[in-house]
Amino acid sequence: MRLRTPLALLGAAVLVLAGPPLLSTGSDAETGTQIPGLRFMVPNTPGGGYDITARTAAKNAEDAGLTHNIEVFNLPGAGGTVGLSRLVSEHGNGKLAMSMGLGVVGAARSNHAPKTLADTTPIARLTEEQDVVVVGKDSPYKTIDELVTAWKKDPGKLPVGGGSSPGGPDHLAPMLMAQAAGISPRSVNYIPFDGGGELLASILGNKVGFGVSGVGEYLDQIKAGELRVLAVTGPERVDDLKDAPTLLESGYDVDFTNWRGIVAPPGISEAERDKLTRLVEELHDSPEWKKSMDQNGWDDAFLTGEKFGAFLDAQDKRVVSVLKELGL
């Protein structure tokens, strides 16, 4: 997570993936990417960012001929820490991987989880993604300034929904936005949902004043006119949402992006770790994955192995620091 302003949190972006192996024979069994029976855990509900990324990655891996029959399954709860606990308990299981991101880092801290990402085997960070500030099509707010004006009058009466626990990206982005607008983060009425899929119904039903989530999670609903995007949180406008201004150009000093990656259980062998990494590398370089990244508004942020592990450690420390800066 990098900060471009004293408090403008920047995760580094998003992903999740898994997909077994190249079909191979002979010596390829040791050097290829074939992992029969590979399962990919999504630690939140269907329709959320981890879910979309995982299922996209699995399909892309199959379409690219890298593997077949990857099982993607959901194990939601506590901002991703239920899935994290399950992953850590699968010590030595080289046929299990989990999609994750900044949200799991924050949830592990805010929920005082007994296990953290430091207990996992880092595989790769793949993507980075901006958040969007959205309202339902029937919302009275047509611009980000109209929304902020109403929000400042009584922050507690205009709830904001996010698809992550406190400390996650969908929580930190509106908190930074509030501070930039002169609203005390402590006065914000933040309602956490277990992923963007659960959040969507509350936005469409006007049960929250506005929502914050990843671009890729709501791009289809925005294009269909079900959601109205008021702003994006990153440094530049999103290609598919050119009419949506950045918070920076709207006068709010926030520059924030989310990231996603993949981790495996602790205690897997070096050969199993290397095979998972090769699979991710093959997927990352495939035209199928590149097309999906473009369609979902994801930016490339590829990082593997020990470098990804060091990044996870830095993200954990930065989440703690920013929460303290925000008085949360």
mmCIF file of C-alpha atoms in Angstrom:
data_model
loop_
_atom_site.group_PDB
_atom_site.id
_atom_site.type_symbol
_atom_site.label_atom_id
_atom_site.label_comp_id
_atom_site.label_asym_id
_atom_site.label_seq_id
_atom_site.Cartn_x
_atom_site.Cartn_y
_atom_site.Cartn_z
ATOM 1 C CA MET A 1 0.000 0.000 0.000
ATOM 2 C CA ARG A 2 1.556 3.286 -0.930
ATOM 3 C CA LEU A 3 0.434 6.758 0.017
ATOM 4 C CA ARG A 4 0.573 9.530 -2.518
ATOM 5 C CA THR A 5 -0.608 12.049 0.047
ATOM 6 C CA PRO A 6 -0.129 11.880 3.822
ATOM 7 C CA LEU A 7 -3.310 9.857 4.186
ATOM 8 C CA ALA A 8 -4.216 8.873 0.659
ATOM 9 C CA LEU A 9 -3.944 5.166 0.970
ATOM 10 C CA LEU A 10 -2.981 3.189 -2.012
ATOM 11 C CA GLY A 11 -3.208 -0.478 -1.947
ATOM 12 C CA ALA A 12 -1.553 -1.958 -4.885
ATOM 13 C CA ALA A 13 -4.058 -3.846 -6.817
ATOM 14 C CA VAL A 14 -6.143 -6.681 -7.107
ATOM 15 C CA LEU A 15 -6.438 -10.267 -7.907
ATOM 16 C CA VAL A 16 -7.094 -13.746 -7.312
ATOM 17 C CA LEU A 17 -6.575 -16.706 -9.339
ATOM 18 C CA ALA A 18 -6.060 -20.259 -9.589
ATOM 19 C CA GLY A 19 -6.112 -22.762 -12.203
ATOM 20 C CA PRO A 20 -4.389 -25.935 -12.430
ATOM 21 C CA PRO A 21 -1.938 -27.168 -14.683
ATOM 22 C CA LEU A 22 -0.771 -27.723 -18.122
ATOM 23 C CA LEU A 23 -1.584 -31.204 -19.264
ATOM 24 C CA SER A 24 1.744 -32.940 -19.466
ATOM 25 C CA THR A 25 3.464 -36.270 -19.398
ATOM 26 C CA GLY A 26 6.806 -37.667 -18.359
ATOM 27 C CA SER A 27 9.273 -35.117 -17.032
ATOM 28 C CA ASP A 28 6.669 -32.378 -17.498
ATOM 29 C CA ALA A 29 4.982 -33.679 -14.357
ATOM 30 C CA GLU A 30 7.769 -32.110 -12.331
ATOM 31 C CA THR A 31 8.326 -28.932 -14.343
ATOM 32 C CA GLY A 32 4.859 -28.149 -15.719
ATOM 33 C CA THR A 33 1.790 -26.698 -14.083
ATOM 34 C CA GLN A 34 -0.504 -29.714 -13.808
ATOM 35 C CA ILE A 35 -2.106 -29.964 -10.350
ATOM 36 C CA PRO A 36 -4.906 -32.557 -10.498
ATOM 37 C CA GLY A 37 -7.649 -31.767 -8.021
ATOM 38 C CA LEU A 38 -6.685 -28.136 -7.463
ATOM 39 C CA ARG A 39 -9.333 -26.244 -5.457
ATOM 40 C CA PHE A 40 -9.620 -22.477 -5.299
ATOM 41 C CA MET A 41 -11.229 -20.925 -2.224
ATOM 42 C CA VAL A 42 -13.106 -17.621 -2.357
ATOM 43 C CA PRO A 43 -13.330 -16.139 1.179
ATOM 44 C CA ASN A 44 -16.468 -14.106 0.517
ATOM 45 C CA THR A 45 -19.899 -14.478 -1.076
ATOM 46 C CA PRO A 46 -20.661 -15.012 -4.774
ATOM 47 C CA GLY A 47 -20.577 -11.824 -6.813
ATOM 48 C CA GLY A 48 -17.822 -10.137 -4.807
ATOM 49 C CA GLY A 49 -14.429 -9.095 -6.103
ATOM 50 C CA TYR A 50 -12.586 -12.201 -4.936
ATOM 51 C CA ASP A 51 -15.289 -14.366 -6.492
ATOM 52 C CA ILE A 52 -15.301 -12.587 -9.854
ATOM 53 C CA THR A 53 -11.525 -12.659 -10.084
ATOM 54 C CA ALA A 54 -11.238 -16.307 -9.073
ATOM 55 C CA ARG A 55 -13.884 -17.550 -11.492
ATOM 56 C CA THR A 56 -12.501 -15.393 -14.289
ATOM 57 C CA ALA A 57 -9.021 -16.743 -13.684
ATOM 58 C CA ALA A 58 -10.226 -20.342 -13.588
ATOM 59 C CA LYS A 59 -12.121 -19.953 -16.859
ATOM 60 C CA ASN A 60 -9.198 -18.178 -18.513
ATOM 61 C CA ALA A 61 -6.827 -20.945 -17.430
ATOM 62 C CA GLU A 62 -9.099 -23.554 -18.981
ATOM 63 C CA ASP A 63 -9.690 -21.536 -22.157
ATOM 64 C CA ALA A 64 -5.928 -21.097 -22.527
ATOM 65 C CA GLY A 65 -5.432 -24.849 -22.250
ATOM 66 C CA LEU A 66 -3.466 -24.554 -19.036
ATOM 67 C CA THR A 67 -5.669 -26.879 -16.996
ATOM 68 C CA HIS A 68 -9.173 -28.237 -16.568
ATOM 69 C CA ASN A 69 -11.754 -28.865 -13.845
ATOM 70 C CA ILE A 70 -10.612 -26.297 -11.307
ATOM 71 C CA GLU A 71 -13.046 -26.290 -8.405
ATOM 72 C CA VAL A 72 -13.898 -22.780 -7.207
ATOM 73 C CA PHE A 73 -15.832 -22.669 -3.937
ATOM 74 C CA ASN A 74 -16.990 -19.962 -1.517
ATOM 75 C CA LEU A 75 -16.314 -19.937 2.211
ATOM 76 C CA PRO A 76 -17.480 -16.490 3.386
ATOM 77 C CA GLY A 77 -17.383 -14.979 6.834
ATOM 78 C CA ALA A 78 -15.749 -12.266 8.949
ATOM 79 C CA GLY A 79 -14.329 -10.311 6.048
ATOM 80 C CA GLY A 80 -12.392 -13.264 4.696
ATOM 81 C CA THR A 81 -10.842 -14.465 7.950
ATOM 82 C CA VAL A 82 -13.026 -17.595 8.100
ATOM 83 C CA GLY A 83 -11.488 -18.649 4.798
ATOM 84 C CA LEU A 84 -8.055 -17.591 5.988
ATOM 85 C CA SER A 85 -8.365 -19.789 9.075
ATOM 86 C CA ARG A 86 -9.448 -22.730 6.915
ATOM 87 C CA LEU A 87 -6.501 -22.206 4.564
ATOM 88 C CA VAL A 88 -3.978 -22.131 7.402
ATOM 89 C CA SER A 89 -5.497 -25.288 8.895
ATOM 90 C CA GLU A 90 -4.832 -27.106 5.592
ATOM 91 C CA HIS A 91 -1.108 -27.274 6.406
ATOM 92 C CA GLY A 92 0.864 -28.928 3.607
ATOM 93 C CA ASN A 93 -2.045 -29.086 1.139
ATOM 94 C CA GLY A 94 -0.497 -28.211 -2.215
ATOM 95 C CA LYS A 95 -3.819 -28.547 -4.029
ATOM 96 C CA LEU A 96 -5.555 -25.627 -2.323
ATOM 97 C CA ALA A 97 -5.203 -21.891 -2.966
ATOM 98 C CA MET A 98 -7.157 -18.823 -1.838
ATOM 99 C CA SER A 99 -7.949 -15.535 -3.479
ATOM 100 C CA MET A 100 -7.384 -12.543 -1.249
ATOM 101 C CA GLY A 101 -6.431 -8.893 -1.141
ATOM 102 C CA LEU A 102 -6.224 -5.792 0.991
ATOM 103 C CA GLY A 103 -9.616 -6.643 2.521
ATOM 104 C CA VAL A 104 -8.259 -9.780 4.168
ATOM 105 C CA VAL A 105 -5.284 -7.822 5.524
ATOM 106 C CA GLY A 106 -7.626 -5.328 7.168
ATOM 107 C CA ALA A 107 -10.133 -7.935 8.386
ATOM 108 C CA ALA A 108 -7.411 -9.954 10.096
ATOM 109 C CA ARG A 109 -6.481 -6.823 12.043
ATOM 110 C CA SER A 110 -9.945 -5.464 12.800
ATOM 111 C CA ASN A 111 -11.282 -8.901 13.821
ATOM 112 C CA HIS A 112 -8.174 -9.730 15.863
ATOM 113 C CA ALA A 113 -7.988 -12.994 13.916
ATOM 114 C CA PRO A 114 -5.753 -15.681 15.416
ATOM 115 C CA LYS A 115 -4.206 -16.291 11.982
ATOM 116 C CA THR A 116 -2.866 -13.701 9.541
ATOM 117 C CA LEU A 117 -1.477 -13.760 6.023
ATOM 118 C CA ALA A 118 1.965 -14.169 7.568
ATOM 119 C CA ASP A 119 0.866 -17.759 8.303
ATOM 120 C CA THR A 120 0.275 -18.535 4.604
ATOM 121 C CA THR A 121 2.512 -19.256 1.614
ATOM 122 C CA PRO A 122 2.535 -16.177 -0.685
ATOM 123 C CA ILE A 123 2.089 -17.063 -4.360
ATOM 124 C CA ALA A 124 1.328 -13.899 -6.355
ATOM 125 C CA ARG A 125 -0.185 -10.457 -6.518
ATOM 126 C CA LEU A 126 -1.759 -10.017 -9.937
ATOM 127 C CA THR A 127 -3.931 -6.959 -10.254
ATOM 128 C CA GLU A 128 -4.666 -3.483 -9.011
ATOM 129 C CA GLU A 129 -8.058 -1.833 -9.225
ATOM 130 C CA GLN A 130 -9.693 1.467 -8.399
ATOM 131 C CA ASP A 131 -12.759 1.721 -6.210
ATOM 132 C CA VAL A 132 -15.909 3.467 -7.404
ATOM 133 C CA VAL A 133 -18.300 5.651 -5.417
ATOM 134 C CA VAL A 134 -21.764 4.586 -6.570
ATOM 135 C CA VAL A 135 -25.457 5.184 -5.870
ATOM 136 C CA GLY A 136 -28.607 3.565 -7.203
ATOM 137 C CA LYS A 137 -30.230 4.904 -10.352
ATOM 138 C CA ASP A 138 -33.030 6.475 -8.271
ATOM 139 C CA SER A 139 -30.697 8.240 -5.857
ATOM 140 C CA PRO A 140 -31.139 12.011 -5.516
ATOM 141 C CA TYR A 141 -27.361 12.476 -5.800
ATOM 142 C CA LYS A 142 -26.199 13.176 -9.333
ATOM 143 C CA THR A 143 -22.644 14.366 -8.578
ATOM 144 C CA ILE A 144 -19.969 13.693 -5.988
ATOM 145 C CA ASP A 145 -20.317 17.251 -4.675
ATOM 146 C CA GLU A 146 -24.064 16.799 -4.095
ATOM 147 C CA LEU A 147 -23.343 13.606 -2.187
ATOM 148 C CA VAL A 148 -20.594 15.137 -0.041
ATOM 149 C CA THR A 149 -22.740 18.194 0.736
ATOM 150 C CA ALA A 150 -25.503 15.957 2.107
ATOM 151 C CA TRP A 151 -22.958 13.748 3.887
ATOM 152 C CA LYS A 152 -21.380 16.697 5.705
ATOM 153 C CA LYS A 153 -24.739 17.880 7.068
ATOM 154 C CA ASP A 154 -25.218 14.715 9.108
ATOM 155 C CA PRO A 155 -22.668 11.928 8.453
ATOM 156 C CA GLY A 156 -24.413 9.449 10.727
ATOM 157 C CA LYS A 157 -27.678 9.631 8.790
ATOM 158 C CA LEU A 158 -26.106 8.905 5.400
ATOM 159 C CA PRO A 159 -24.697 5.394 5.728
ATOM 160 C CA VAL A 160 -21.994 4.187 3.366
ATOM 161 C CA GLY A 161 -21.783 0.523 2.466
ATOM 162 C CA GLY A 162 -18.649 -1.386 1.552
ATOM 163 C CA GLY A 163 -17.825 -4.952 0.672
ATOM 164 C CA SER A 164 -15.070 -5.321 3.246
ATOM 165 C CA SER A 165 -14.610 -5.292 7.013
ATOM 166 C CA PRO A 166 -13.106 -2.264 8.789
ATOM 167 C CA GLY A 167 -9.504 -1.936 7.671
ATOM 168 C CA GLY A 168 -10.291 -3.258 4.184
ATOM 169 C CA PRO A 169 -10.298 -1.241 0.942
ATOM 170 C CA ASP A 170 -14.024 -0.469 0.816
ATOM 171 C CA HIS A 171 -13.764 0.874 4.367
ATOM 172 C CA LEU A 172 -10.523 2.820 4.037
ATOM 173 C CA ALA A 173 -11.504 4.558 0.787
ATOM 174 C CA PRO A 174 -14.625 6.325 2.176
ATOM 175 C CA MET A 175 -12.792 7.111 5.431
ATOM 176 C CA LEU A 176 -10.052 8.866 3.485
ATOM 177 C CA MET A 177 -12.743 10.537 1.390
ATOM 178 C CA ALA A 178 -14.503 11.739 4.550
ATOM 179 C CA GLN A 179 -11.331 13.185 5.991
ATOM 180 C CA ALA A 180 -10.554 14.963 2.713
ATOM 181 C CA ALA A 181 -14.055 16.470 2.797
ATOM 182 C CA GLY A 182 -13.658 17.713 6.370
ATOM 183 C CA ILE A 183 -15.766 14.957 7.951
ATOM 184 C CA SER A 184 -14.436 13.157 11.010
ATOM 185 C CA PRO A 185 -13.917 9.480 10.106
ATOM 186 C CA ARG A 186 -15.244 8.577 13.575
ATOM 187 C CA SER A 187 -18.621 10.093 12.659
ATOM 188 C CA VAL A 188 -19.027 8.036 9.481
ATOM 189 C CA ASN A 189 -21.747 5.379 9.557
ATOM 190 C CA TYR A 190 -19.988 2.559 7.720
ATOM 191 C CA ILE A 191 -21.935 -0.657 7.104
ATOM 192 C CA PRO A 192 -19.761 -3.638 6.138
ATOM 193 C CA PHE A 193 -20.971 -6.394 3.821
ATOM 194 C CA ASP A 194 -19.276 -9.689 3.080
ATOM 195 C CA GLY A 195 -18.342 -8.803 -0.468
ATOM 196 C CA GLY A 196 -19.682 -6.592 -3.240
ATOM 197 C CA GLY A 197 -22.435 -9.056 -4.106
ATOM 198 C CA GLU A 198 -24.171 -8.566 -0.756
ATOM 199 C CA LEU A 199 -23.600 -4.811 -0.902
ATOM 200 C CA LEU A 200 -25.230 -4.440 -4.319
ATOM 201 C CA ALA A 201 -28.762 -5.218 -3.132
ATOM 202 C CA SER A 202 -28.534 -2.557 -0.422
ATOM 203 C CA ILE A 203 -27.360 0.084 -2.886
ATOM 204 C CA LEU A 204 -30.090 -0.744 -5.384
ATOM 205 C CA GLY A 205 -32.666 -0.748 -2.588
ATOM 206 C CA ASN A 206 -31.434 2.615 -1.244
ATOM 207 C CA LYS A 207 -30.718 1.026 2.120
ATOM 208 C CA VAL A 208 -27.367 2.833 2.168
ATOM 209 C CA GLY A 209 -26.725 6.387 1.032
ATOM 210 C CA PHE A 210 -23.932 5.251 -1.257
ATOM 211 C CA GLY A 211 -21.550 2.375 -1.743
ATOM 212 C CA VAL A 212 -17.851 1.925 -2.387
ATOM 213 C CA SER A 213 -16.511 -1.123 -4.208
ATOM 214 C CA GLY A 214 -14.167 -2.237 -6.972
ATOM 215 C CA VAL A 215 -14.626 -1.161 -10.573
ATOM 216 C CA GLY A 216 -14.789 -4.733 -11.860
ATOM 217 C CA GLU A 217 -17.521 -5.729 -9.412
ATOM 218 C CA TYR A 218 -20.053 -3.165 -10.637
ATOM 219 C CA LEU A 219 -19.029 -2.324 -14.195
ATOM 220 C CA ASP A 220 -21.913 -4.296 -15.719
ATOM 221 C CA GLN A 221 -24.513 -2.651 -13.452
ATOM 222 C CA ILE A 222 -23.089 0.784 -14.186
ATOM 223 C CA LYS A 223 -23.208 0.194 -17.953
ATOM 224 C CA ALA A 224 -26.756 -1.157 -17.624
ATOM 225 C CA GLY A 225 -27.864 2.034 -15.860
ATOM 226 C CA GLU A 226 -28.737 0.317 -12.571
ATOM 227 C CA LEU A 227 -25.959 2.145 -10.737
ATOM 228 C CA ARG A 228 -24.704 5.708 -11.093
ATOM 229 C CA VAL A 229 -20.980 6.182 -10.548
ATOM 230 C CA LEU A 230 -20.114 9.546 -8.965
ATOM 231 C CA ALA A 231 -16.331 9.233 -8.766
ATOM 232 C CA VAL A 232 -13.382 6.864 -8.943
ATOM 233 C CA THR A 233 -10.719 6.746 -6.244
ATOM 234 C CA GLY A 234 -7.520 6.374 -8.263
ATOM 235 C CA PRO A 235 -5.217 8.900 -9.959
ATOM 236 C CA GLU A 236 -6.828 8.759 -13.426
ATOM 237 C CA ARG A 237 -10.255 8.215 -14.941
ATOM 238 C CA VAL A 238 -11.181 4.655 -15.880
ATOM 239 C CA ASP A 239 -11.359 3.987 -19.628
ATOM 240 C CA ASP A 240 -14.836 2.440 -19.465
ATOM 241 C CA LEU A 241 -16.097 5.189 -17.134
ATOM 242 C CA LYS A 242 -14.745 8.326 -18.754
ATOM 243 C CA ASP A 243 -17.620 10.471 -17.456
ATOM 244 C CA ALA A 244 -16.761 9.628 -13.844
ATOM 245 C CA PRO A 245 -14.246 12.090 -12.337
ATOM 246 C CA THR A 246 -11.490 11.139 -9.940
ATOM 247 C CA LEU A 247 -11.790 12.315 -6.348
ATOM 248 C CA LEU A 248 -8.604 14.271 -6.887
ATOM 249 C CA GLU A 249 -9.960 16.301 -9.790
ATOM 250 C CA SER A 250 -13.175 16.829 -7.793
ATOM 251 C CA GLY A 251 -11.165 18.561 -5.079
ATOM 252 C CA TYR A 252 -10.837 15.705 -2.572
ATOM 253 C CA ASP A 253 -7.249 14.745 -1.811
ATOM 254 C CA VAL A 254 -7.618 10.983 -2.100
ATOM 255 C CA ASP A 255 -5.659 8.661 -4.380
ATOM 256 C CA PHE A 256 -6.508 5.049 -3.546
ATOM 257 C CA THR A 257 -6.334 1.676 -5.259
ATOM 258 C CA ASN A 258 -7.036 -1.882 -4.138
ATOM 259 C CA TRP A 259 -5.123 -5.051 -5.019
ATOM 260 C CA ARG A 260 -5.768 -8.794 -5.086
ATOM 261 C CA GLY A 261 -3.596 -11.862 -5.018
ATOM 262 C CA ILE A 262 -3.347 -15.545 -4.236
ATOM 263 C CA VAL A 263 -1.909 -17.444 -1.282
ATOM 264 C CA ALA A 264 -1.563 -21.127 -0.400
ATOM 265 C CA PRO A 265 -1.525 -23.056 2.879
ATOM 266 C CA PRO A 266 1.599 -23.095 5.023
ATOM 267 C CA GLY A 267 3.914 -26.095 4.912
ATOM 268 C CA ILE A 268 3.616 -26.941 1.212
ATOM 269 C CA SER A 269 6.753 -28.243 -0.460
ATOM 270 C CA GLU A 270 9.026 -26.067 -2.546
ATOM 271 C CA ALA A 271 8.017 -28.056 -5.620
ATOM 272 C CA GLU A 272 4.314 -27.477 -4.921
ATOM 273 C CA ARG A 273 4.884 -23.770 -4.372
ATOM 274 C CA ASP A 274 6.891 -23.503 -7.597
ATOM 275 C CA LYS A 275 4.191 -25.344 -9.553
ATOM 276 C CA LEU A 276 1.481 -22.969 -8.295
ATOM 277 C CA THR A 277 3.707 -20.025 -9.169
ATOM 278 C CA ARG A 278 4.341 -21.357 -12.692
ATOM 279 C CA LEU A 279 0.616 -21.775 -13.183
ATOM 280 C CA VAL A 280 0.025 -18.163 -12.194
ATOM 281 C CA GLU A 281 2.817 -17.001 -14.477
ATOM 282 C CA GLU A 282 1.362 -18.923 -17.434
ATOM 283 C CA LEU A 283 -2.062 -17.458 -16.738
ATOM 284 C CA HIS A 284 -0.665 -13.951 -16.316
ATOM 285 C CA ASP A 285 0.985 -14.135 -19.748
ATOM 286 C CA SER A 286 -2.045 -15.588 -21.539
ATOM 287 C CA PRO A 287 -4.099 -13.494 -23.987
ATOM 288 C CA GLU A 288 -7.254 -14.702 -22.253
ATOM 289 C CA TRP A 289 -6.199 -13.155 -18.936
ATOM 290 C CA LYS A 290 -5.034 -9.935 -20.563
ATOM 291 C CA LYS A 291 -8.433 -9.565 -22.243
ATOM 292 C CA SER A 292 -10.250 -10.163 -18.949
ATOM 293 C CA MET A 293 -8.094 -7.588 -17.185
ATOM 294 C CA ASP A 294 -9.014 -5.004 -19.799
ATOM 295 C CA GLN A 295 -12.726 -5.866 -19.650
ATOM 296 C CA ASN A 296 -12.816 -5.589 -15.853
ATOM 297 C CA GLY A 297 -10.782 -2.412 -15.520
ATOM 298 C CA TRP A 298 -7.958 -4.241 -13.721
ATOM 299 C CA ASP A 299 -4.369 -3.039 -13.930
ATOM 300 C CA ASP A 300 -1.397 -5.376 -13.999
ATOM 301 C CA ALA A 301 0.575 -5.537 -10.726
ATOM 302 C CA PHE A 302 2.348 -8.869 -11.051
ATOM 303 C CA LEU A 303 4.561 -9.870 -8.140
ATOM 304 C CA THR A 304 5.462 -13.356 -6.935
ATOM 305 C CA GLY A 305 7.160 -15.297 -4.174
ATOM 306 C CA GLU A 306 9.321 -13.593 -1.571
ATOM 307 C CA LYS A 307 8.715 -10.144 -3.051
ATOM 308 C CA PHE A 308 4.975 -10.667 -2.666
ATOM 309 C CA GLY A 309 5.558 -11.879 0.897
ATOM 310 C CA ALA A 310 7.486 -8.695 1.716
ATOM 311 C CA PHE A 311 4.672 -6.656 0.161
ATOM 312 C CA LEU A 312 2.092 -8.409 2.361
ATOM 313 C CA ASP A 313 4.120 -7.599 5.459
ATOM 314 C CA ALA A 314 4.378 -3.934 4.425
ATOM 315 C CA GLN A 315 0.620 -3.799 3.743
ATOM 316 C CA ASP A 316 -0.152 -5.140 7.205
ATOM 317 C CA LYS A 317 2.007 -2.499 8.859
ATOM 318 C CA ARG A 318 0.526 0.264 6.703
ATOM 319 C CA VAL A 319 -3.091 -0.702 7.472
ATOM 320 C CA VAL A 320 -2.335 -0.433 11.191
ATOM 321 C CA SER A 321 -0.633 2.930 10.658
ATOM 322 C CA VAL A 322 -3.414 4.439 8.549
ATOM 323 C CA LEU A 323 -6.148 3.305 10.933
ATOM 324 C CA LYS A 324 -4.271 5.070 13.726
ATOM 325 C CA GLU A 325 -3.866 8.215 11.603
ATOM 326 C CA LEU A 326 -7.595 8.215 10.947
ATOM 327 C CA GLY A 327 -8.337 7.792 14.629
ATOM 328 C CA LEU A 328 -9.976 4.417 14.038
#
